[in-house]
């Protein structure tokens, strides 16, 4: 299997997760060959790929070109991380600079599979790679981060008076933030049927100003 | 003829542009091709609590530094003082960041160059122990960042005023134990990078900028220049002048109109900073400092935890500044807030933008000094020169 890892406009954090799967990576390399990964290697070839992982959002012409070429060459194109899936934190810009755009990969080309997260979690990445080498499309479990907090028996941040986007955020990260007493900032994007209004009024009832809640809400979710 | 080569094994998207005539290189430019993310505009209008969350995403490798620089700036603006223990815990987090970042730069980006391989994966076939050593060091760095920061990358536990929560004493015991276990690896790294032969090159810069501190693990409000000048962080923009250039998405900065050096070579004493290729040796030494400093702090907290995790923060109108040594060099953040803690203005100066001038000038020097180098050979030399800075 031939793999490519392409970076558009992001922070390289999601690409670095490939380096963070340690033992898993060498196991995978028995079954897959990384032909294109400029972050890690020289002499990259860009010919035919079974899977291309694309990190980052599209913010310039060069990104668009690169992405379109990737789509042509890849049998399966995976949007890697929240920048690629939703536009990322840089899409939460309020003041639009002239001519500036920031698009998720799926608004430029067809995407076969999305692996959100800022960054994408190592476990999710490894699991998805295992699926892909066996020809199975990885999928997300459409539950909320709250669900994972229950499984891990974390103390609820909202009940403690904090602000946490767990109720409207897609699970799959293992809720590492609430586990440390930090409210989820929603880096994995929407769960199924997110109820923004209810979330805002819940926070308001706890005395958190609406303006702050709304700004937090759109840190990782692109404002429509 | 103009040729643009995209550089590999650098963390940012960098390219060198070569002007070639009769197969010989006549002029060179370095440029960063990555699209603009406009972080100074992204933070505008957001509340201070979200600033560290946002700027963390500037860089997936040195996110701890961006986070902390922004936190220092917010604390400066609001007049927040944190106890010594919180500062120490932040230093431990920084030790984790440097272990991860420097081990990556040394073994995964640089060493394949010096040994003549196209990647660390390929190098692993002949030098498995070197790569395993790198992975062990990175793993400990990552473990520290995950334990204290909350996640390996972009952990959200580090915030204005301190930490949302503290790990248990046992967690520090584990960190101390892990650091002890890689001490030999780290020492061998220093021995290895001392024994290597580096290409000879004399850099164009004569000015170096660093934080006025003992080493990267310490924080300070002052900066020092290699010519003896010392200044407060609030005067940063008077010294370091940034300029937008048409050919690159990163700004170019200069001091007194001239390129200057930041990074391991500007920080570590006892390594000659006139040869950029010595950067790796300085980096190896910093790896050792990171492990030693980290171990001392972890042992202390394994014995007794900090009394508080976070101090109270009250926003007020005003401007604040934060400086910090990131793995690649000094980093500067400044923010202006309104009375509710909304950010109304921001300025961020990264090591990459500060290094761009010195790298560009040195590439031109290379072309001038070696006018007869064939294109392919020149390209190889240029690439390793750029990589030495780990931009
Ligand atoms: S999703 Fe987050 S970690 Fe991944 S590239 Fe974007 S900013 Fe970086
Ligand atoms: S808890 Fe929320 S912010 Fe933290 S990793 Fe999961 S989705 Fe992201």
mmCIF file of N, CA and C in Angstrom, chain A residues 25-119:
data_model
loop_
_atom_site.group_PDB
_atom_site.id
_atom_site.type_symbol
_atom_site.label_atom_id
_atom_site.label_comp_id
_atom_site.label_asym_id
_atom_site.label_seq_id
_atom_site.Cartn_x
_atom_site.Cartn_y
_atom_site.Cartn_z
ATOM 1 N N UNK A 25 4.193 2.524 14.048
ATOM 2 C CA UNK A 25 4.614 2.975 12.723
ATOM 3 C C UNK A 25 5.480 1.916 12.035
ATOM 4 N N UNK A 26 6.414 1.329 12.785
ATOM 5 C CA UNK A 26 7.290 0.344 12.133
ATOM 6 C C UNK A 26 6.502 -0.905 11.752
ATOM 7 N N UNK A 27 5.501 -1.260 12.556
ATOM 8 C CA UNK A 27 4.608 -2.379 12.211
ATOM 9 C C UNK A 27 3.892 -2.062 10.912
ATOM 10 N N UNK A 28 3.389 -0.836 10.825
ATOM 11 C CA UNK A 28 2.642 -0.433 9.650
ATOM 12 C C UNK A 28 3.520 -0.422 8.415
ATOM 13 N N UNK A 29 4.773 -0.011 8.624
ATOM 14 C CA UNK A 29 5.676 0.092 7.479
ATOM 15 C C UNK A 29 5.981 -1.275 6.862
ATOM 16 N N UNK A 30 5.633 -2.357 7.593
ATOM 17 C CA UNK A 30 5.760 -3.681 6.992
ATOM 18 C C UNK A 30 4.698 -3.860 5.908
ATOM 19 N N UNK A 31 3.595 -3.158 6.049
ATOM 20 C CA UNK A 31 2.503 -3.333 5.092
ATOM 21 C C UNK A 31 2.268 -2.128 4.208
ATOM 22 N N UNK A 32 2.852 -1.016 4.578
ATOM 23 C CA UNK A 32 2.599 0.196 3.806
ATOM 24 C C UNK A 32 3.905 0.923 3.551
ATOM 25 N N UNK A 33 3.951 1.634 2.436
ATOM 26 C CA UNK A 33 5.163 2.378 2.106
ATOM 27 C C UNK A 33 4.790 3.854 2.044
ATOM 28 N N UNK A 34 5.594 4.674 2.733
ATOM 29 C CA UNK A 34 5.318 6.102 2.677
ATOM 30 C C UNK A 34 6.124 6.714 1.535
ATOM 31 N N UNK A 35 5.433 7.067 0.447
ATOM 32 C CA UNK A 35 6.116 7.595 -0.739
ATOM 33 C C UNK A 35 6.290 9.104 -0.667
ATOM 34 N N UNK A 36 5.403 9.742 0.056
ATOM 35 C CA UNK A 36 5.456 11.204 0.090
ATOM 36 C C UNK A 36 5.213 11.688 1.509
ATOM 37 N N UNK A 37 6.243 12.318 2.098
ATOM 38 C CA UNK A 37 6.135 12.842 3.453
ATOM 39 C C UNK A 37 7.298 13.825 3.643
ATOM 40 N N UNK A 38 7.178 15.011 3.014
ATOM 41 C CA UNK A 38 8.302 15.949 3.015
ATOM 42 C C UNK A 38 8.756 16.363 4.408
ATOM 43 N N UNK A 39 7.891 16.257 5.384
ATOM 44 C CA UNK A 39 8.307 16.614 6.737
ATOM 45 C C UNK A 39 9.423 15.676 7.217
ATOM 46 N N UNK A 40 9.387 14.435 6.721
ATOM 47 C CA UNK A 40 10.313 13.437 7.256
ATOM 48 C C UNK A 40 11.378 12.963 6.282
ATOM 49 N N UNK A 41 11.131 13.060 4.976
ATOM 50 C CA UNK A 41 12.075 12.435 4.053
ATOM 51 C C UNK A 41 12.360 13.257 2.799
ATOM 52 N N UNK A 42 13.499 12.951 2.152
ATOM 53 C CA UNK A 42 13.864 13.562 0.864
ATOM 54 C C UNK A 42 13.317 12.702 -0.275
ATOM 55 N N UNK A 43 13.540 13.153 -1.487
ATOM 56 C CA UNK A 43 13.211 12.394 -2.705
ATOM 57 C C UNK A 43 11.796 11.831 -2.666
ATOM 58 N N UNK A 44 10.855 12.697 -2.438
ATOM 59 C CA UNK A 44 9.480 12.218 -2.375
ATOM 60 C C UNK A 44 8.910 12.058 -3.775
ATOM 61 N N UNK A 45 8.232 10.941 -3.981
ATOM 62 C CA UNK A 45 7.595 10.779 -5.289
ATOM 63 C C UNK A 45 6.100 10.985 -5.160
ATOM 64 N N UNK A 46 5.524 11.567 -6.191
ATOM 65 C CA UNK A 46 4.106 11.864 -6.151
ATOM 66 C C UNK A 46 3.454 11.217 -7.358
ATOM 67 N N UNK A 47 3.237 9.905 -7.276
ATOM 68 C CA UNK A 47 2.648 9.233 -8.432
ATOM 69 C C UNK A 47 1.271 8.663 -8.133
ATOM 70 N N UNK A 48 1.226 7.381 -7.749
ATOM 71 C CA UNK A 48 -0.082 6.796 -7.454
ATOM 72 C C UNK A 48 -0.140 6.450 -5.966
ATOM 73 N N UNK A 49 -1.223 6.784 -5.331
ATOM 74 C CA UNK A 49 -1.348 6.504 -3.907
ATOM 75 C C UNK A 49 -2.625 5.737 -3.615
ATOM 76 N N UNK A 50 -2.535 4.843 -2.649
ATOM 77 C CA UNK A 50 -3.762 4.229 -2.147
ATOM 78 C C UNK A 50 -4.446 5.192 -1.199
ATOM 79 N N UNK A 51 -3.639 5.795 -0.321
ATOM 80 C CA UNK A 51 -4.216 6.741 0.635
ATOM 81 C C UNK A 51 -3.340 7.984 0.726
ATOM 82 N N UNK A 52 -3.971 9.155 0.661
ATOM 83 C CA UNK A 52 -3.260 10.387 0.973
ATOM 84 C C UNK A 52 -3.934 11.037 2.176
ATOM 85 N N UNK A 53 -3.123 11.368 3.164
ATOM 86 C CA UNK A 53 -3.608 12.115 4.316
ATOM 87 C C UNK A 53 -3.304 13.582 4.065
ATOM 88 N N UNK A 54 -4.309 14.426 4.204
ATOM 89 C CA UNK A 54 -4.084 15.859 3.998
ATOM 90 C C UNK A 54 -4.268 16.593 5.315
ATOM 91 N N UNK A 55 -3.205 17.277 5.734
ATOM 92 C CA UNK A 55 -3.301 18.105 6.940
ATOM 93 C C UNK A 55 -3.463 19.566 6.539
ATOM 94 N N UNK A 56 -4.201 20.315 7.340
ATOM 95 C CA UNK A 56 -4.272 21.759 7.139
ATOM 96 C C UNK A 56 -5.454 22.206 6.310
ATOM 97 N N UNK A 57 -5.734 23.511 6.393
ATOM 98 C CA UNK A 57 -6.833 24.062 5.615
ATOM 99 C C UNK A 57 -6.292 24.716 4.357
ATOM 100 N N UNK A 58 -7.212 25.117 3.490
ATOM 101 C CA UNK A 58 -6.831 25.698 2.205
ATOM 102 C C UNK A 58 -6.897 27.215 2.323
ATOM 103 N N UNK A 59 -5.748 27.885 2.268
ATOM 104 C CA UNK A 59 -5.763 29.345 2.441
ATOM 105 C C UNK A 59 -5.051 30.095 1.312
ATOM 106 N N UNK A 60 -4.550 29.367 0.329
ATOM 107 C CA UNK A 60 -3.907 30.080 -0.774
ATOM 108 C C UNK A 60 -3.967 29.228 -2.038
ATOM 109 N N UNK A 61 -3.617 29.846 -3.134
ATOM 110 C CA UNK A 61 -3.667 29.154 -4.423
ATOM 111 C C UNK A 61 -2.808 27.907 -4.446
ATOM 112 N N UNK A 62 -1.621 27.997 -3.833
ATOM 113 C CA UNK A 62 -0.722 26.842 -3.822
ATOM 114 C C UNK A 62 -1.360 25.652 -3.108
ATOM 115 N N UNK A 63 -2.082 25.958 -2.004
ATOM 116 C CA UNK A 63 -2.798 24.892 -1.282
ATOM 117 C C UNK A 63 -3.805 24.211 -2.201
ATOM 118 N N UNK A 64 -4.543 25.032 -2.952
ATOM 119 C CA UNK A 64 -5.591 24.498 -3.835
ATOM 120 C C UNK A 64 -4.997 23.563 -4.874
ATOM 121 N N UNK A 65 -3.911 24.020 -5.499
ATOM 122 C CA UNK A 65 -3.245 23.216 -6.534
ATOM 123 C C UNK A 65 -2.799 21.877 -5.965
ATOM 124 N N UNK A 66 -2.106 21.976 -4.829
ATOM 125 C CA UNK A 66 -1.567 20.785 -4.193
ATOM 126 C C UNK A 66 -2.679 19.796 -3.870
ATOM 127 N N UNK A 67 -3.778 20.335 -3.354
ATOM 128 C CA UNK A 67 -4.902 19.494 -2.948
ATOM 129 C C UNK A 67 -5.549 18.817 -4.147
ATOM 130 N N UNK A 68 -5.725 19.590 -5.222
ATOM 131 C CA UNK A 68 -6.361 19.008 -6.413
ATOM 132 C C UNK A 68 -5.507 17.897 -6.987
ATOM 133 N N UNK A 69 -4.198 18.116 -6.987
ATOM 134 C CA UNK A 69 -3.275 17.091 -7.472
ATOM 135 C C UNK A 69 -3.371 15.850 -6.587
ATOM 136 N N UNK A 70 -3.431 16.078 -5.273
ATOM 137 C CA UNK A 70 -3.535 14.961 -4.332
ATOM 138 C C UNK A 70 -4.795 14.148 -4.619
ATOM 139 N N UNK A 71 -5.884 14.847 -4.889
ATOM 140 C CA UNK A 71 -7.155 14.161 -5.162
ATOM 141 C C UNK A 71 -7.055 13.293 -6.418
ATOM 142 N N UNK A 72 -6.370 13.826 -7.430
ATOM 143 C CA UNK A 72 -6.184 13.072 -8.669
ATOM 144 C C UNK A 72 -5.402 11.790 -8.437
ATOM 145 N N UNK A 73 -4.408 11.862 -7.568
ATOM 146 C CA UNK A 73 -3.479 10.745 -7.399
ATOM 147 C C UNK A 73 -3.913 9.739 -6.340
ATOM 148 N N UNK A 74 -4.914 10.081 -5.543
ATOM 149 C CA UNK A 74 -5.238 9.219 -4.410
ATOM 150 C C UNK A 74 -6.519 8.428 -4.625
ATOM 151 N N UNK A 75 -6.460 7.152 -4.264
ATOM 152 C CA UNK A 75 -7.675 6.354 -4.295
ATOM 153 C C UNK A 75 -8.575 6.775 -3.130
ATOM 154 N N UNK A 76 -7.947 6.956 -1.973
ATOM 155 C CA UNK A 76 -8.687 7.406 -0.794
ATOM 156 C C UNK A 76 -8.021 8.666 -0.269
ATOM 157 N N UNK A 77 -8.804 9.719 -0.090
ATOM 158 C CA UNK A 77 -8.249 10.955 0.446
ATOM 159 C C UNK A 77 -8.816 11.202 1.844
ATOM 160 N N UNK A 78 -7.913 11.295 2.799
ATOM 161 C CA UNK A 78 -8.316 11.466 4.194
ATOM 162 C C UNK A 78 -8.015 12.888 4.653
ATOM 163 N N UNK A 79 -9.023 13.561 5.204
ATOM 164 C CA UNK A 79 -8.799 14.876 5.809
ATOM 165 C C UNK A 79 -8.299 14.629 7.225
ATOM 166 N N UNK A 80 -7.059 15.044 7.483
ATOM 167 C CA UNK A 80 -6.396 14.718 8.746
ATOM 168 C C UNK A 80 -6.414 15.921 9.681
ATOM 169 N N UNK A 81 -7.145 15.803 10.775
ATOM 170 C CA UNK A 81 -7.164 16.886 11.757
ATOM 171 C C UNK A 81 -8.234 17.922 11.484
ATOM 172 N N UNK A 82 -8.469 18.759 12.485
ATOM 173 C CA UNK A 82 -9.575 19.707 12.403
ATOM 174 C C UNK A 82 -9.359 20.824 11.386
ATOM 175 N N UNK A 83 -8.104 21.190 11.114
ATOM 176 C CA UNK A 83 -7.865 22.198 10.073
ATOM 177 C C UNK A 83 -8.397 21.681 8.747
ATOM 178 N N UNK A 84 -8.055 20.440 8.411
ATOM 179 C CA UNK A 84 -8.484 19.862 7.146
ATOM 180 C C UNK A 84 -9.987 19.587 7.149
ATOM 181 N N UNK A 85 -10.524 19.167 8.298
ATOM 182 C CA UNK A 85 -11.940 18.796 8.362
ATOM 183 C C UNK A 85 -12.861 20.011 8.408
ATOM 184 N N UNK A 86 -12.474 21.032 9.200
ATOM 185 C CA UNK A 86 -13.401 22.154 9.405
ATOM 186 C C UNK A 86 -12.813 23.524 9.063
ATOM 187 N N UNK A 87 -11.541 23.586 8.766
ATOM 188 C CA UNK A 87 -10.909 24.895 8.538
ATOM 189 C C UNK A 87 -9.976 25.269 9.672
ATOM 190 N N UNK A 88 -10.200 24.659 10.832
ATOM 191 C CA UNK A 88 -9.283 24.860 11.957
ATOM 192 C C UNK A 88 -9.456 26.173 12.662
ATOM 193 N N UNK A 89 -8.597 26.392 13.642
ATOM 194 C CA UNK A 89 -8.723 27.566 14.486
ATOM 195 C C UNK A 89 -8.557 28.848 13.676
ATOM 196 N N UNK A 90 -7.785 28.777 12.592
ATOM 197 C CA UNK A 90 -7.577 29.992 11.798
ATOM 198 C C UNK A 90 -8.848 30.430 11.072
ATOM 199 N N UNK A 91 -9.851 29.542 11.034
ATOM 200 C CA UNK A 91 -11.116 29.917 10.397
ATOM 201 C C UNK A 91 -12.010 30.694 11.353
ATOM 202 N N UNK A 92 -11.592 30.800 12.629
ATOM 203 C CA UNK A 92 -12.441 31.496 13.600
ATOM 204 C C UNK A 92 -12.178 32.991 13.587
ATOM 205 N N UNK A 93 -11.526 33.455 12.568
ATOM 206 C CA UNK A 93 -11.202 34.870 12.421
ATOM 207 C C UNK A 93 -12.504 35.678 12.321
ATOM 208 N N UNK A 94 -12.556 36.768 13.086
ATOM 209 C CA UNK A 94 -13.788 37.557 13.066
ATOM 210 C C UNK A 94 -13.701 38.696 12.065
ATOM 211 N N UNK A 95 -12.492 39.261 12.023
ATOM 212 C CA UNK A 95 -12.303 40.395 11.130
ATOM 213 C C UNK A 95 -11.756 39.824 9.833
ATOM 214 N N UNK A 96 -12.513 39.875 8.750
ATOM 215 C CA UNK A 96 -11.993 39.246 7.539
ATOM 216 C C UNK A 96 -11.050 40.189 6.803
ATOM 217 N N UNK A 97 -9.815 39.751 6.675
ATOM 218 C CA UNK A 97 -8.832 40.533 5.932
ATOM 219 C C UNK A 97 -9.169 40.427 4.447
ATOM 220 N N UNK A 98 -8.808 41.415 3.701
ATOM 221 C CA UNK A 98 -9.240 41.416 2.303
ATOM 222 C C UNK A 98 -8.597 40.267 1.545
ATOM 223 N N UNK A 99 -9.417 39.552 0.838
ATOM 224 C CA UNK A 99 -8.925 38.459 0.013
ATOM 225 C C UNK A 99 -8.570 37.204 0.780
ATOM 226 N N UNK A 100 -8.722 37.224 2.101
ATOM 227 C CA UNK A 100 -8.334 36.043 2.873
ATOM 228 C C UNK A 100 -9.456 35.004 2.869
ATOM 229 N N UNK A 101 -9.070 33.754 2.666
ATOM 230 C CA UNK A 101 -10.056 32.686 2.801
ATOM 231 C C UNK A 101 -9.437 31.533 3.560
ATOM 232 N N UNK A 102 -10.261 30.707 4.135
ATOM 233 C CA UNK A 102 -9.770 29.587 4.910
ATOM 234 C C UNK A 102 -10.800 28.473 4.817
ATOM 235 N N UNK A 103 -10.530 27.489 3.967
ATOM 236 C CA UNK A 103 -11.534 26.477 3.677
ATOM 237 C C UNK A 103 -11.125 25.095 4.171
ATOM 238 N N UNK A 104 -12.144 24.323 4.613
ATOM 239 C CA UNK A 104 -11.838 22.915 4.873
ATOM 240 C C UNK A 104 -11.586 22.219 3.538
ATOM 241 N N UNK A 105 -10.836 21.147 3.586
ATOM 242 C CA UNK A 105 -10.484 20.405 2.381
ATOM 243 C C UNK A 105 -11.721 19.996 1.577
ATOM 244 N N UNK A 106 -12.802 19.630 2.303
ATOM 245 C CA UNK A 106 -13.989 19.110 1.623
ATOM 246 C C UNK A 106 -14.702 20.166 0.783
ATOM 247 N N UNK A 107 -14.362 21.444 0.957
ATOM 248 C CA UNK A 107 -15.006 22.451 0.110
ATOM 249 C C UNK A 107 -14.258 22.661 -1.197
ATOM 250 N N UNK A 108 -13.137 21.974 -1.341
ATOM 251 C CA UNK A 108 -12.363 22.119 -2.579
ATOM 252 C C UNK A 108 -12.378 20.821 -3.392
ATOM 253 N N UNK A 109 -12.234 19.702 -2.698
ATOM 254 C CA UNK A 109 -12.294 18.411 -3.393
ATOM 255 C C UNK A 109 -13.176 17.450 -2.588
ATOM 256 N N UNK A 110 -13.464 16.308 -3.210
ATOM 257 C CA UNK A 110 -14.248 15.305 -2.509
ATOM 258 C C UNK A 110 -13.353 14.599 -1.489
ATOM 259 N N UNK A 111 -13.875 14.412 -0.283
ATOM 260 C CA UNK A 111 -13.102 13.766 0.778
ATOM 261 C C UNK A 111 -13.723 12.424 1.099
ATOM 262 N N UNK A 112 -12.902 11.388 1.237
ATOM 263 C CA UNK A 112 -13.452 10.058 1.507
ATOM 264 C C UNK A 112 -13.633 9.799 2.981
ATOM 265 N N UNK A 113 -12.818 10.453 3.793
ATOM 266 C CA UNK A 113 -12.849 10.110 5.208
ATOM 267 C C UNK A 113 -12.290 11.270 6.021
ATOM 268 N N UNK A 114 -12.940 11.586 7.131
ATOM 269 C CA UNK A 114 -12.479 12.683 7.971
ATOM 270 C C UNK A 114 -11.999 12.168 9.314
ATOM 271 N N UNK A 115 -10.806 12.609 9.710
ATOM 272 C CA UNK A 115 -10.295 12.271 11.038
ATOM 273 C C UNK A 115 -10.044 13.564 11.798
ATOM 274 N N UNK A 116 -11.074 14.081 12.481
ATOM 275 C CA UNK A 116 -10.894 15.372 13.142
ATOM 276 C C UNK A 116 -10.082 15.261 14.430
ATOM 277 N N UNK A 117 -9.855 16.413 15.043
ATOM 278 C CA UNK A 117 -9.071 16.492 16.271
ATOM 279 C C UNK A 117 -7.971 17.508 16.069
ATOM 280 N N UNK A 118 -7.641 18.216 17.132
ATOM 281 C CA UNK A 118 -6.576 19.208 17.021
ATOM 282 C C UNK A 118 -5.571 18.963 18.131
ATOM 283 N N UNK A 119 -4.583 18.115 17.893
ATOM 284 C CA UNK A 119 -4.406 17.308 16.684
ATOM 285 C C UNK A 119 -5.247 16.029 16.720
#
